[in-house]
Amino acid sequence: MPLENNQIYNMDCIDGLAQLEKNSIDLLLTDPPFGIDFHKVGTQYNRKQKELGKMYHEVSSEEYYDFTLNWLKPCWEAMKPSASGYIFSGWNHLGDILNALAQIGFRIINHIVWKYQFGVFTKKRFVTSHYHILYFTKLGVKEDRLRTFNRVPEYSSSPGKLYFEDVWRINRDYQKGGEKTPTRLPLAITDKCVRMGSNEGDTILEPFLGSGSVVLSAIKYNRQFIGFELSEKIYQIAERRIKDQIIDLGTKDTSLDFWLSDTGK
């Protein structure tokens, strides 16, 4: 059965990506596993073990480069020739992702730094207070005019000018309650990527869905979406968030009706 847009799938993204139609994706926007053992170093990332449960799937340091190649290669095949992408990364495997992107043929446009607030005191190391966002494209330099880069005024760094910096100061979400997803992206940052990197009606791919922030932004700004999540617990959290978003927005997009039907999500 072919995969459909405006759906999320509780499956390994490697299996899901292999089923995508070639040249069908306008924007890749994803937050893959960072390849760190949260149970050992969770306090450095403001994450407590009891909040993670068994939701987070680890990738070992030894496997990380091959793991990245294995999911990025089918993304290349699924992405349109004019497509671009954003990948979120911690510092520990940034080199693996950069090398994998280059190996496959992507061209890096920007290395964005996401600066966020922090609250974890460390005695003998600098406090981790940023993530990396790699912005890249399939296009060569000569064809770069075809790349979507929407100059959204509210994101300008200089009042009255369309000037966009590569350091983004956006706070992380505070999640209430006992069970929390380990790396939820704030909607402020997924909104920005979606609005600047795609147009209405475009299809956005999120291979590592997590709790669904990318999809929520896609729905909010009238983009199509498709996502994969391996963890059943996190998938269920994403389902609830997506359904709530559709209800709250009262969207008239009939392709989303399935989410609100008795037989749907």
CSV table of C-alpha atoms in Angstrom, one decimal:
chain,number,residue,atom,x,y,z
A,1,MET,CA,0.0,0.0,0.0
A,2,PRO,CA,1.6,3.3,-1.0
A,3,LEU,CA,2.3,5.9,1.6
A,4,GLU,CA,0.1,9.0,1.6
A,5,ASN,CA,0.7,12.7,2.4
A,6,ASN,CA,-0.8,14.2,5.6
A,7,GLN,CA,-0.1,10.9,7.4
A,8,ILE,CA,2.3,9.8,10.0
A,9,TYR,CA,3.5,6.2,10.4
A,10,ASN,CA,4.7,4.2,13.4
A,11,MET,CA,7.6,2.5,11.7
A,12,ASP,CA,11.3,2.6,11.2
A,13,CYS,CA,12.1,5.5,8.8
A,14,ILE,CA,14.4,3.3,6.8
A,15,ASP,CA,11.5,1.1,5.8
A,16,GLY,CA,9.2,4.1,5.3
A,17,LEU,CA,11.6,6.2,3.2
A,18,ALA,CA,12.1,3.3,0.8
A,19,GLN,CA,8.4,3.5,-0.1
A,20,LEU,CA,8.3,7.3,-0.9
A,21,GLU,CA,7.8,8.4,-4.4
A,22,LYS,CA,10.9,9.8,-6.0
A,23,ASN,CA,11.1,13.6,-6.5
A,24,SER,CA,8.1,14.2,-4.2
A,25,ILE,CA,9.5,16.1,-1.3
A,26,ASP,CA,10.0,19.9,-1.2
A,27,LEU,CA,11.6,20.2,2.2
A,28,LEU,CA,13.4,17.8,4.6
A,29,LEU,CA,13.1,19.1,8.1
A,30,THR,CA,14.2,16.7,10.8
A,31,ASP,CA,15.7,16.2,14.3
A,32,PRO,CA,17.4,12.8,14.2
A,33,PRO,CA,18.7,11.0,17.3
A,34,PHE,CA,21.8,12.7,18.6
A,35,GLY,CA,23.6,9.5,19.4
A,36,ILE,CA,24.2,10.2,23.1
A,37,ASP,CA,23.3,8.1,26.1
A,38,PHE,CA,20.8,10.3,27.9
A,39,HIS,CA,20.8,7.9,30.9
A,40,LYS,CA,24.5,8.6,31.4
A,41,VAL,CA,24.8,12.3,30.4
A,42,GLY,CA,21.1,13.4,30.7
A,43,THR,CA,21.9,16.1,33.2
A,44,GLN,CA,24.1,17.9,30.7
A,45,TYR,CA,21.1,18.2,28.4
A,46,ASN,CA,18.5,19.1,31.1
A,47,ARG,CA,16.9,15.7,30.7
A,48,LYS,CA,16.1,13.3,33.7
A,49,GLN,CA,16.0,9.6,33.3
A,50,LYS,CA,12.5,9.2,34.7
A,51,GLU,CA,11.2,11.5,32.1
A,52,LEU,CA,12.6,9.4,29.2
A,53,GLY,CA,11.4,5.9,30.1
A,54,LYS,CA,12.1,3.7,27.1
A,55,MET,CA,11.0,6.2,24.5
A,56,TYR,CA,14.4,7.2,23.2
A,57,HIS,CA,16.1,4.9,20.7
A,58,GLU,CA,19.9,5.1,21.0
A,59,VAL,CA,22.4,5.0,18.2
A,60,SER,CA,26.0,4.1,19.1
A,61,SER,CA,28.9,6.4,18.2
A,62,GLU,CA,30.5,3.6,16.2
A,63,GLU,CA,27.3,3.3,14.1
A,64,TYR,CA,26.3,6.9,13.7
A,65,TYR,CA,28.0,7.7,10.4
A,66,ASP,CA,26.5,4.6,8.7
A,67,PHE,CA,23.2,5.2,10.4
A,68,THR,CA,23.2,8.8,8.9
A,69,LEU,CA,24.1,7.6,5.4
A,70,ASN,CA,21.4,4.9,5.6
A,71,TRP,CA,18.5,7.4,6.2
A,72,LEU,CA,19.9,10.4,4.1
A,73,LYS,CA,20.4,8.4,0.9
A,74,PRO,CA,16.7,7.6,0.5
A,75,CYS,CA,15.9,11.2,1.4
A,76,TRP,CA,18.0,12.3,-1.5
A,77,GLU,CA,16.0,10.1,-3.8
A,78,ALA,CA,12.6,11.3,-2.5
A,79,MET,CA,13.5,15.0,-2.6
A,80,LYS,CA,12.8,17.1,-5.6
A,81,PRO,CA,15.8,18.5,-7.6
A,82,SER,CA,15.0,22.0,-6.1
A,83,ALA,CA,14.5,20.7,-2.5
A,84,SER,CA,16.4,21.9,0.5
A,85,GLY,CA,16.6,20.7,4.1
A,86,TYR,CA,17.3,21.4,7.7
A,87,ILE,CA,18.9,18.9,10.1
A,88,PHE,CA,19.2,19.5,13.8
A,89,SER,CA,22.3,18.1,15.5
A,90,GLY,CA,24.2,18.2,18.8
A,91,TRP,CA,27.9,18.8,18.8
A,92,ASN,CA,29.0,15.2,19.3
A,93,HIS,CA,28.1,13.8,15.8
A,94,LEU,CA,28.0,17.0,13.8
A,95,GLY,CA,31.0,15.8,11.8
A,96,ASP,CA,29.3,12.6,10.9
A,97,ILE,CA,26.3,14.4,9.5
A,98,LEU,CA,28.4,16.9,7.6
A,99,ASN,CA,30.5,14.1,6.0
A,100,ALA,CA,27.4,12.1,5.1
A,101,LEU,CA,25.7,15.2,3.5
A,102,ALA,CA,28.9,15.8,1.4
A,103,GLN,CA,29.2,12.1,0.5
A,104,ILE,CA,25.7,11.9,-0.9
A,105,GLY,CA,26.0,15.2,-2.8
A,106,PHE,CA,24.1,17.8,-0.8
A,107,ARG,CA,25.5,21.3,-0.7
A,108,ILE,CA,25.6,23.1,2.7
A,109,ILE,CA,24.2,26.6,2.5
A,110,ASN,CA,24.4,27.7,6.2
A,111,HIS,CA,25.5,26.3,9.5
A,112,ILE,CA,22.9,27.8,11.9
A,113,VAL,CA,23.4,28.0,15.6
A,114,TRP,CA,20.3,27.7,17.8
A,115,LYS,CA,21.0,29.4,21.1
A,116,TYR,CA,18.5,28.5,23.8
A,117,GLN,CA,18.1,29.1,27.5
A,118,PHE,CA,19.7,26.7,30.0
A,119,GLY,CA,19.3,25.9,33.7
A,120,VAL,CA,21.9,23.1,34.3
A,121,PHE,CA,24.9,24.0,36.5
A,122,THR,CA,28.2,22.4,35.6
A,123,LYS,CA,31.4,22.7,37.7
A,124,LYS,CA,34.2,21.8,35.3
A,125,ARG,CA,32.8,22.3,31.8
A,126,PHE,CA,31.1,25.0,29.7
A,127,VAL,CA,27.3,24.7,29.9
A,128,THR,CA,25.7,23.3,26.7
A,129,SER,CA,23.3,26.1,25.5
A,130,HIS,CA,23.1,25.6,21.8
A,131,TYR,CA,22.3,23.1,19.0
A,132,HIS,CA,23.4,23.1,15.4
A,133,ILE,CA,21.0,23.4,12.4
A,134,LEU,CA,22.5,22.4,9.0
A,135,TYR,CA,20.7,24.1,6.1
A,136,PHE,CA,21.4,22.4,2.7
A,137,THR,CA,20.1,21.8,-0.8
A,138,LYS,CA,20.3,19.4,-3.7
A,139,LEU,CA,20.9,22.3,-6.1
A,140,GLY,CA,24.3,23.3,-7.4
A,141,VAL,CA,25.4,26.9,-7.2
A,142,LYS,CA,24.3,27.7,-10.8
A,143,GLU,CA,20.8,26.5,-10.1
A,144,ASP,CA,20.5,28.1,-6.7
A,145,ARG,CA,17.9,30.6,-7.9
A,146,LEU,CA,15.4,27.7,-7.9
A,147,ARG,CA,15.7,27.2,-4.1
A,148,THR,CA,12.9,28.4,-1.9
A,149,PHE,CA,14.1,31.0,0.6
A,150,ASN,CA,11.2,33.1,1.8
A,151,ARG,CA,12.3,36.4,3.3
A,152,VAL,CA,9.8,36.6,6.1
A,153,PRO,CA,10.0,40.1,7.6
A,154,GLU,CA,9.3,39.1,11.2
A,155,TYR,CA,12.4,37.0,11.3
A,156,SER,CA,14.7,39.8,10.1
A,157,SER,CA,17.5,40.7,12.5
A,158,SER,CA,17.4,44.3,11.5
A,159,PRO,CA,14.2,46.4,11.7
A,160,GLY,CA,13.1,47.7,8.4
A,161,LYS,CA,15.5,45.4,6.5
A,162,LEU,CA,15.3,41.8,5.3
A,163,TYR,CA,18.5,40.7,7.0
A,164,PHE,CA,18.6,37.2,8.4
A,165,GLU,CA,21.3,36.0,10.8
A,166,ASP,CA,22.6,32.4,11.3
A,167,VAL,CA,22.3,32.6,15.1
A,168,TRP,CA,18.7,31.9,16.3
A,169,ARG,CA,17.8,32.8,19.9
A,170,ILE,CA,14.8,30.7,20.6
A,171,ASN,CA,13.8,29.2,24.0
A,172,ARG,CA,13.1,25.5,24.4
A,173,ASP,CA,9.6,24.5,25.4
A,174,TYR,CA,8.9,23.7,29.0
A,175,GLN,CA,7.0,20.4,29.2
A,176,LYS,CA,4.7,19.9,32.1
A,177,GLY,CA,3.9,16.5,33.6
A,178,GLY,CA,5.8,13.4,34.4
A,179,GLU,CA,6.2,11.8,31.0
A,180,LYS,CA,8.1,14.0,28.5
A,181,THR,CA,9.5,13.5,25.1
A,182,PRO,CA,13.3,13.9,25.3
A,183,THR,CA,14.0,16.4,22.5
A,184,ARG,CA,10.8,18.3,21.6
A,185,LEU,CA,11.5,21.1,19.2
A,186,PRO,CA,9.7,24.4,20.1
A,187,LEU,CA,7.1,25.4,17.5
A,188,ALA,CA,8.8,28.8,17.2
A,189,ILE,CA,11.8,27.1,15.5
A,190,THR,CA,9.8,24.7,13.3
A,191,ASP,CA,7.5,27.5,12.3
A,192,LYS,CA,10.6,29.5,11.1
A,193,CYS,CA,12.0,26.6,9.1
A,194,VAL,CA,8.7,25.8,7.5
A,195,ARG,CA,7.9,29.4,6.5
A,196,MET,CA,11.3,30.2,5.2
A,197,GLY,CA,12.0,26.9,3.5
A,198,SER,CA,8.7,26.0,1.8
A,199,ASN,CA,5.6,27.4,0.2
A,200,GLU,CA,1.9,26.6,0.7
A,201,GLY,CA,1.0,23.2,-0.7
A,202,ASP,CA,4.6,21.9,-0.5
A,203,THR,CA,5.3,18.5,1.0
A,204,ILE,CA,7.5,18.4,4.1
A,205,LEU,CA,9.3,15.2,5.2
A,206,GLU,CA,10.2,14.4,8.9
A,207,PRO,CA,11.8,10.9,9.1
A,208,PHE,CA,12.2,11.3,12.9
A,209,LEU,CA,8.8,12.6,13.9
A,210,GLY,CA,9.2,12.8,17.6
A,211,SER,CA,6.3,14.5,19.3
A,212,GLY,CA,5.2,16.1,16.0
A,213,SER,CA,6.4,19.7,16.1
A,214,VAL,CA,7.3,19.8,12.4
A,215,VAL,CA,3.9,18.4,11.4
A,216,LEU,CA,2.1,21.0,13.7
A,217,SER,CA,4.0,23.8,11.9
A,218,ALA,CA,3.2,22.2,8.5
A,219,ILE,CA,-0.5,22.1,9.3
A,220,LYS,CA,-0.5,25.7,10.6
A,221,TYR,CA,1.0,27.1,7.4
A,222,ASN,CA,-0.9,24.9,4.9
A,223,ARG,CA,1.9,22.5,3.9
A,224,GLN,CA,1.5,18.8,3.2
A,225,PHE,CA,3.5,16.4,5.5
A,226,ILE,CA,4.7,12.9,5.9
A,227,GLY,CA,6.5,11.6,9.0
A,228,PHE,CA,7.8,8.4,10.6
A,229,GLU,CA,8.3,7.5,14.3
A,230,LEU,CA,9.7,4.3,15.6
A,231,SER,CA,8.7,4.6,19.3
A,232,GLU,CA,5.0,3.7,19.8
A,233,LYS,CA,4.8,5.9,22.9
A,234,ILE,CA,6.2,9.0,21.2
A,235,TYR,CA,4.0,8.3,18.1
A,236,GLN,CA,0.9,8.3,20.3
A,237,ILE,CA,2.0,11.7,21.8
A,238,ALA,CA,2.4,13.1,18.2
A,239,GLU,CA,-1.0,11.8,17.2
A,240,ARG,CA,-2.7,13.6,20.1
A,241,ARG,CA,-0.8,16.8,19.4
A,242,ILE,CA,-1.7,16.7,15.7
A,243,LYS,CA,-5.4,16.0,16.3
A,244,ASP,CA,-5.5,18.9,18.8
A,245,GLN,CA,-3.8,21.2,16.4
A,246,ILE,CA,-6.3,20.4,13.6
A,247,ILE,CA,-9.2,21.0,16.0
A,248,ASP,CA,-7.8,24.2,17.4
A,249,LEU,CA,-7.1,25.7,14.0
A,250,GLY,CA,-10.4,24.6,12.5
A,251,THR,CA,-8.6,24.0,9.2
A,252,LYS,CA,-10.7,23.5,6.0
A,253,ASP,CA,-8.2,21.3,4.4
A,254,THR,CA,-10.3,18.2,3.5
A,255,SER,CA,-7.2,16.0,3.3
A,256,LEU,CA,-7.0,16.3,7.1
A,257,ASP,CA,-10.6,15.1,7.7
A,258,PHE,CA,-9.3,11.6,8.3
A,259,TRP,CA,-7.8,12.8,11.5
A,260,LEU,CA,-11.1,13.8,12.9
A,261,SER,CA,-13.2,10.9,11.7
A,262,ASP,CA,-14.3,8.0,14.0
A,263,THR,CA,-12.2,5.6,12.0
A,264,GLY,CA,-9.2,7.8,11.7
A,265,LYS,CA,-6.6,8.8,14.3
